[in-house]
Amino acid sequence: MFQIIVPTPYAVGPVNVYLIKSDPLTLIDAGPNNAKAAKVLEGMLTSLGINVKDIKRVVITHAHPDHSGLASDIARKSGATVLIHPWELKKMDKAADLMMERLPYAIEAGVPQTVIAEMYGERDKLPRPNVDNCKVEELTDDDKIEFAGGQLQVLHLPGHSPGHTCLYDPEQKTFFSGDFLLPHITPNPVIEPDPENPGKRLPTLKQYLNGLKKVDDLKISMVCPGHGGVFNDYRGAVNVARCHHDSQFKIILNKLNGKELSSYELSKEVYPNLHGWDIFLGLSEIQAHLDLLVEWGSVSFSKKNGVNYYHRDPHAAKVAPSDQ
């Protein structure tokens, strides 16, 4: 396995692409679709004795542009098959309007029209990924990806994206974590529509915390993340993620002490200096935690003029631990 570090135009920094140098030659993720990233990726492959035309498979952990953008270009050059979860494949469909799908959730969160215009008016630095005219194979949980020298187990671990997929090598105890588990940040529980229940919002943080429990039960000697360096202390990373969310629960409860706030108003109190699309990401972080606090009975909400307002009942149940 070789890690290839590819630049992105995003604040998160470079993204990792992994080459599995075993028959059939496979890439895990592909990097962003721009000239600089393509040059770096192809140059690194050449230094490893691989021509991009030799690639037979591209496995996409999730459809965010920094991870999936170059998949179609690689597939067209090589004839490689793109392997991806069907919910991520749906997000790469040109007919899908990801902005409009999320708009109702921004409205019920109380985001003003002027701020919605600011969020949605920020143009992405990368083009919308697609795998048009590529060979595609859909991945589902517990599928096996076979190699001459072993296999990778597919783990569907949503929370950051509906069809987010990680890969696990049970022999080498290597875990390709995508954005699910990172060494330096916790992934954003992005507000997403539920692909199985139209009109409903995914319980993204609940999904993510459930996924942490699954990963905690694995035997892992090395984590190969989507961003940052390879690391060994996966239990430490799991604990850091849990501590982050526990801290967020406490912050939200303190902010709601004696107040009634919409999700947007609360996000402005916690993250007062966000602009553009980052406003939506901050809102996603707050909404995901509110959803669990409501489920646990720590917070209640009421709807007024189509907007959800949240308040803390001093007699309600205490916040539950994030790992239960």
JSON list of N, CA and C in Angstrom, two decimals, residues 73-114:
[
{"chain": "A", "resi": 73, "resn": "ASP", "atom": "N", "xyz": [-12.03, 10.84, -14.67]},
{"chain": "A", "resi": 73, "resn": "ASP", "atom": "CA", "xyz": [-10.89, 11.05, -15.57]},
{"chain": "A", "resi": 73, "resn": "ASP", "atom": "C", "xyz": [-10.00, 9.81, -15.59]},
{"chain": "A", "resi": 74, "resn": "ILE", "atom": "N", "xyz": [-9.74, 9.25, -14.40]},
{"chain": "A", "resi": 74, "resn": "ILE", "atom": "CA", "xyz": [-8.91, 8.04, -14.32]},
{"chain": "A", "resi": 74, "resn": "ILE", "atom": "C", "xyz": [-9.61, 6.88, -15.02]},
{"chain": "A", "resi": 75, "resn": "ALA", "atom": "N", "xyz": [-10.91, 6.74, -14.80]},
{"chain": "A", "resi": 75, "resn": "ALA", "atom": "CA", "xyz": [-11.67, 5.64, -15.39]},
{"chain": "A", "resi": 75, "resn": "ALA", "atom": "C", "xyz": [-11.70, 5.74, -16.91]},
{"chain": "A", "resi": 76, "resn": "ARG", "atom": "N", "xyz": [-11.83, 6.96, -17.43]},
{"chain": "A", "resi": 76, "resn": "ARG", "atom": "CA", "xyz": [-11.86, 7.13, -18.90]},
{"chain": "A", "resi": 76, "resn": "ARG", "atom": "C", "xyz": [-10.50, 6.81, -19.52]},
{"chain": "A", "resi": 77, "resn": "LYS", "atom": "N", "xyz": [-9.41, 7.16, -18.81]},
{"chain": "A", "resi": 77, "resn": "LYS", "atom": "CA", "xyz": [-8.08, 6.90, -19.34]},
{"chain": "A", "resi": 77, "resn": "LYS", "atom": "C", "xyz": [-7.70, 5.43, -19.27]},
{"chain": "A", "resi": 78, "resn": "SER", "atom": "N", "xyz": [-8.21, 4.74, -18.26]},
{"chain": "A", "resi": 78, "resn": "SER", "atom": "CA", "xyz": [-7.74, 3.38, -17.99]},
{"chain": "A", "resi": 78, "resn": "SER", "atom": "C", "xyz": [-8.79, 2.29, -18.24]},
{"chain": "A", "resi": 79, "resn": "GLY", "atom": "N", "xyz": [-10.06, 2.70, -18.31]},
{"chain": "A", "resi": 79, "resn": "GLY", "atom": "CA", "xyz": [-11.13, 1.71, -18.37]},
{"chain": "A", "resi": 79, "resn": "GLY", "atom": "C", "xyz": [-11.43, 1.10, -17.01]},
{"chain": "A", "resi": 80, "resn": "ALA", "atom": "N", "xyz": [-10.91, 1.71, -15.95]},
{"chain": "A", "resi": 80, "resn": "ALA", "atom": "CA", "xyz": [-11.10, 1.18, -14.59]},
{"chain": "A", "resi": 80, "resn": "ALA", "atom": "C", "xyz": [-12.57, 1.23, -14.18]},
{"chain": "A", "resi": 81, "resn": "THR", "atom": "N", "xyz": [-12.93, 0.33, -13.30]},
{"chain": "A", "resi": 81, "resn": "THR", "atom": "CA", "xyz": [-14.27, 0.31, -12.72]},
{"chain": "A", "resi": 81, "resn": "THR", "atom": "C", "xyz": [-14.28, 1.17, -11.46]},
{"chain": "A", "resi": 82, "resn": "VAL", "atom": "N", "xyz": [-15.30, 1.98, -11.30]},
{"chain": "A", "resi": 82, "resn": "VAL", "atom": "CA", "xyz": [-15.46, 2.80, -10.10]},
{"chain": "A", "resi": 82, "resn": "VAL", "atom": "C", "xyz": [-16.38, 2.06, -9.14]},
{"chain": "A", "resi": 83, "resn": "LEU", "atom": "N", "xyz": [-15.90, 1.84, -7.92]},
{"chain": "A", "resi": 83, "resn": "LEU", "atom": "CA", "xyz": [-16.67, 1.16, -6.88]},
{"chain": "A", "resi": 83, "resn": "LEU", "atom": "C", "xyz": [-17.13, 2.19, -5.86]},
{"chain": "A", "resi": 84, "resn": "ILE", "atom": "N", "xyz": [-18.44, 2.23, -5.59]},
{"chain": "A", "resi": 84, "resn": "ILE", "atom": "CA", "xyz": [-18.98, 3.29, -4.75]},
{"chain": "A", "resi": 84, "resn": "ILE", "atom": "C", "xyz": [-20.33, 2.85, -4.17]},
{"chain": "A", "resi": 85, "resn": "HIS", "atom": "N", "xyz": [-20.65, 3.33, -2.98]},
{"chain": "A", "resi": 85, "resn": "HIS", "atom": "CA", "xyz": [-21.94, 3.03, -2.37]},
{"chain": "A", "resi": 85, "resn": "HIS", "atom": "C", "xyz": [-23.05, 3.70, -3.19]},
{"chain": "A", "resi": 86, "resn": "PRO", "atom": "N", "xyz": [-24.21, 3.04, -3.35]},
{"chain": "A", "resi": 86, "resn": "PRO", "atom": "CA", "xyz": [-25.27, 3.61, -4.20]},
{"chain": "A", "resi": 86, "resn": "PRO", "atom": "C", "xyz": [-25.76, 4.98, -3.76]},
{"chain": "A", "resi": 87, "resn": "TRP", "atom": "N", "xyz": [-25.73, 5.28, -2.46]},
{"chain": "A", "resi": 87, "resn": "TRP", "atom": "CA", "xyz": [-26.19, 6.60, -2.01]},
{"chain": "A", "resi": 87, "resn": "TRP", "atom": "C", "xyz": [-25.19, 7.69, -2.38]},
{"chain": "A", "resi": 88, "resn": "GLU", "atom": "N", "xyz": [-23.91, 7.34, -2.47]},
{"chain": "A", "resi": 88, "resn": "GLU", "atom": "CA", "xyz": [-22.92, 8.31, -2.94]},
{"chain": "A", "resi": 88, "resn": "GLU", "atom": "C", "xyz": [-23.01, 8.45, -4.46]},
{"chain": "A", "resi": 89, "resn": "LEU", "atom": "N", "xyz": [-23.29, 7.36, -5.13]},
{"chain": "A", "resi": 89, "resn": "LEU", "atom": "CA", "xyz": [-23.47, 7.41, -6.59]},
{"chain": "A", "resi": 89, "resn": "LEU", "atom": "C", "xyz": [-24.63, 8.33, -6.95]},
{"chain": "A", "resi": 90, "resn": "LYS", "atom": "N", "xyz": [-25.69, 8.28, -6.17]},
{"chain": "A", "resi": 90, "resn": "LYS", "atom": "CA", "xyz": [-26.85, 9.13, -6.40]},
{"chain": "A", "resi": 90, "resn": "LYS", "atom": "C", "xyz": [-26.47, 10.61, -6.29]},
{"chain": "A", "resi": 91, "resn": "LYS", "atom": "N", "xyz": [-25.57, 10.92, -5.37]},
{"chain": "A", "resi": 91, "resn": "LYS", "atom": "CA", "xyz": [-25.16, 12.31, -5.19]},
{"chain": "A", "resi": 91, "resn": "LYS", "atom": "C", "xyz": [-24.33, 12.81, -6.37]},
{"chain": "A", "resi": 92, "resn": "MET", "atom": "N", "xyz": [-23.78, 11.90, -7.16]},
{"chain": "A", "resi": 92, "resn": "MET", "atom": "CA", "xyz": [-22.98, 12.29, -8.33]},
{"chain": "A", "resi": 92, "resn": "MET", "atom": "C", "xyz": [-23.83, 12.37, -9.60]},
{"chain": "A", "resi": 93, "resn": "ASP", "atom": "N", "xyz": [-25.12, 12.11, -9.47]},
{"chain": "A", "resi": 93, "resn": "ASP", "atom": "CA", "xyz": [-26.04, 12.20, -10.59]},
{"chain": "A", "resi": 93, "resn": "ASP", "atom": "C", "xyz": [-26.32, 13.67, -10.91]},
{"chain": "A", "resi": 94, "resn": "LYS", "atom": "N", "xyz": [-26.17, 14.06, -12.16]},
{"chain": "A", "resi": 94, "resn": "LYS", "atom": "CA", "xyz": [-26.39, 15.45, -12.56]},
{"chain": "A", "resi": 94, "resn": "LYS", "atom": "C", "xyz": [-27.81, 15.91, -12.25]},
{"chain": "A", "resi": 95, "resn": "ALA", "atom": "N", "xyz": [-28.76, 14.97, -12.23]},
{"chain": "A", "resi": 95, "resn": "ALA", "atom": "CA", "xyz": [-30.16, 15.34, -11.99]},
{"chain": "A", "resi": 95, "resn": "ALA", "atom": "C", "xyz": [-30.42, 15.68, -10.52]},
{"chain": "A", "resi": 96, "resn": "ALA", "atom": "N", "xyz": [-29.51, 15.27, -9.64]},
{"chain": "A", "resi": 96, "resn": "ALA", "atom": "CA", "xyz": [-29.69, 15.54, -8.21]},
{"chain": "A", "resi": 96, "resn": "ALA", "atom": "C", "xyz": [-29.34, 16.99, -7.91]},
{"chain": "A", "resi": 97, "resn": "ASP", "atom": "N", "xyz": [-30.23, 17.69, -7.24]},
{"chain": "A", "resi": 97, "resn": "ASP", "atom": "CA", "xyz": [-29.97, 19.07, -6.83]},
{"chain": "A", "resi": 97, "resn": "ASP", "atom": "C", "xyz": [-29.73, 19.08, -5.33]},
{"chain": "A", "resi": 98, "resn": "LEU", "atom": "N", "xyz": [-28.46, 18.94, -4.94]},
{"chain": "A", "resi": 98, "resn": "LEU", "atom": "CA", "xyz": [-28.10, 18.78, -3.54]},
{"chain": "A", "resi": 98, "resn": "LEU", "atom": "C", "xyz": [-28.45, 20.02, -2.72]},
{"chain": "A", "resi": 99, "resn": "MET", "atom": "N", "xyz": [-28.35, 21.19, -3.34]},
{"chain": "A", "resi": 99, "resn": "MET", "atom": "CA", "xyz": [-28.69, 22.43, -2.63]},
{"chain": "A", "resi": 99, "resn": "MET", "atom": "C", "xyz": [-30.18, 22.48, -2.32]},
{"chain": "A", "resi": 100, "resn": "MET", "atom": "N", "xyz": [-31.00, 22.21, -3.30]},
{"chain": "A", "resi": 100, "resn": "MET", "atom": "CA", "xyz": [-32.45, 22.28, -3.10]},
{"chain": "A", "resi": 100, "resn": "MET", "atom": "C", "xyz": [-32.93, 21.22, -2.14]},
{"chain": "A", "resi": 101, "resn": "GLU", "atom": "N", "xyz": [-32.28, 20.06, -2.13]},
{"chain": "A", "resi": 101, "resn": "GLU", "atom": "CA", "xyz": [-32.67, 18.99, -1.20]},
{"chain": "A", "resi": 101, "resn": "GLU", "atom": "C", "xyz": [-32.47, 19.42, 0.26]},
{"chain": "A", "resi": 102, "resn": "ARG", "atom": "N", "xyz": [-31.48, 20.28, 0.48]},
{"chain": "A", "resi": 102, "resn": "ARG", "atom": "CA", "xyz": [-31.17, 20.70, 1.85]},
{"chain": "A", "resi": 102, "resn": "ARG", "atom": "C", "xyz": [-31.90, 21.99, 2.24]},
{"chain": "A", "resi": 103, "resn": "LEU", "atom": "N", "xyz": [-32.47, 22.69, 1.27]},
{"chain": "A", "resi": 103, "resn": "LEU", "atom": "CA", "xyz": [-33.09, 23.99, 1.55]},
{"chain": "A", "resi": 103, "resn": "LEU", "atom": "C", "xyz": [-34.18, 23.93, 2.62]},
{"chain": "A", "resi": 104, "resn": "PRO", "atom": "N", "xyz": [-35.09, 22.93, 2.59]},
{"chain": "A", "resi": 104, "resn": "PRO", "atom": "CA", "xyz": [-36.13, 22.90, 3.63]},
{"chain": "A", "resi": 104, "resn": "PRO", "atom": "C", "xyz": [-35.56, 22.82, 5.05]},
{"chain": "A", "resi": 105, "resn": "TYR", "atom": "N", "xyz": [-34.42, 22.17, 5.21]},
{"chain": "A", "resi": 105, "resn": "TYR", "atom": "CA", "xyz": [-33.83, 22.03, 6.54]},
{"chain": "A", "resi": 105, "resn": "TYR", "atom": "C", "xyz": [-33.21, 23.35, 7.00]},
{"chain": "A", "resi": 106, "resn": "ALA", "atom": "N", "xyz": [-32.69, 24.12, 6.05]},
{"chain": "A", "resi": 106, "resn": "ALA", "atom": "CA", "xyz": [-32.18, 25.45, 6.40]},
{"chain": "A", "resi": 106, "resn": "ALA", "atom": "C", "xyz": [-33.32, 26.37, 6.81]},
{"chain": "A", "resi": 107, "resn": "ILE", "atom": "N", "xyz": [-34.46, 26.25, 6.12]},
{"chain": "A", "resi": 107, "resn": "ILE", "atom": "CA", "xyz": [-35.61, 27.09, 6.43]},
{"chain": "A", "resi": 107, "resn": "ILE", "atom": "C", "xyz": [-36.16, 26.76, 7.82]},
{"chain": "A", "resi": 108, "resn": "GLU", "atom": "N", "xyz": [-36.34, 25.45, 8.13]},
{"chain": "A", "resi": 108, "resn": "GLU", "atom": "CA", "xyz": [-36.88, 25.08, 9.43]},
{"chain": "A", "resi": 108, "resn": "GLU", "atom": "C", "xyz": [-35.90, 25.36, 10.56]},
{"chain": "A", "resi": 109, "resn": "ALA", "atom": "N", "xyz": [-34.61, 25.52, 10.21]},
{"chain": "A", "resi": 109, "resn": "ALA", "atom": "CA", "xyz": [-33.61, 25.89, 11.21]},
{"chain": "A", "resi": 109, "resn": "ALA", "atom": "C", "xyz": [-33.63, 27.39, 11.51]},
{"chain": "A", "resi": 110, "resn": "GLY", "atom": "N", "xyz": [-34.41, 28.15, 10.72]},
{"chain": "A", "resi": 110, "resn": "GLY", "atom": "CA", "xyz": [-34.53, 29.58, 10.97]},
{"chain": "A", "resi": 110, "resn": "GLY", "atom": "C", "xyz": [-33.49, 30.43, 10.28]},
{"chain": "A", "resi": 111, "resn": "VAL", "atom": "N", "xyz": [-32.84, 29.89, 9.24]},
{"chain": "A", "resi": 111, "resn": "VAL", "atom": "CA", "xyz": [-31.83, 30.67, 8.52]},
{"chain": "A", "resi": 111, "resn": "VAL", "atom": "C", "xyz": [-32.53, 31.77, 7.71]},
{"chain": "A", "resi": 112, "resn": "PRO", "atom": "N", "xyz": [-32.18, 33.05, 7.90]},
{"chain": "A", "resi": 112, "resn": "PRO", "atom": "CA", "xyz": [-32.82, 34.12, 7.13]},
{"chain": "A", "resi": 112, "resn": "PRO", "atom": "C", "xyz": [-32.53, 33.99, 5.64]},
{"chain": "A", "resi": 113, "resn": "GLN", "atom": "N", "xyz": [-33.42, 34.53, 4.81]},
{"chain": "A", "resi": 113, "resn": "GLN", "atom": "CA", "xyz": [-33.26, 34.43, 3.37]},
{"chain": "A", "resi": 113, "resn": "GLN", "atom": "C", "xyz": [-31.94, 35.04, 2.90]},
{"chain": "A", "resi": 114, "resn": "THR", "atom": "N", "xyz": [-31.53, 36.14, 3.51]},
{"chain": "A", "resi": 114, "resn": "THR", "atom": "CA", "xyz": [-30.27, 36.77, 3.09]},
{"chain": "A", "resi": 114, "resn": "THR", "atom": "C", "xyz": [-29.08, 35.85, 3.36]}
]
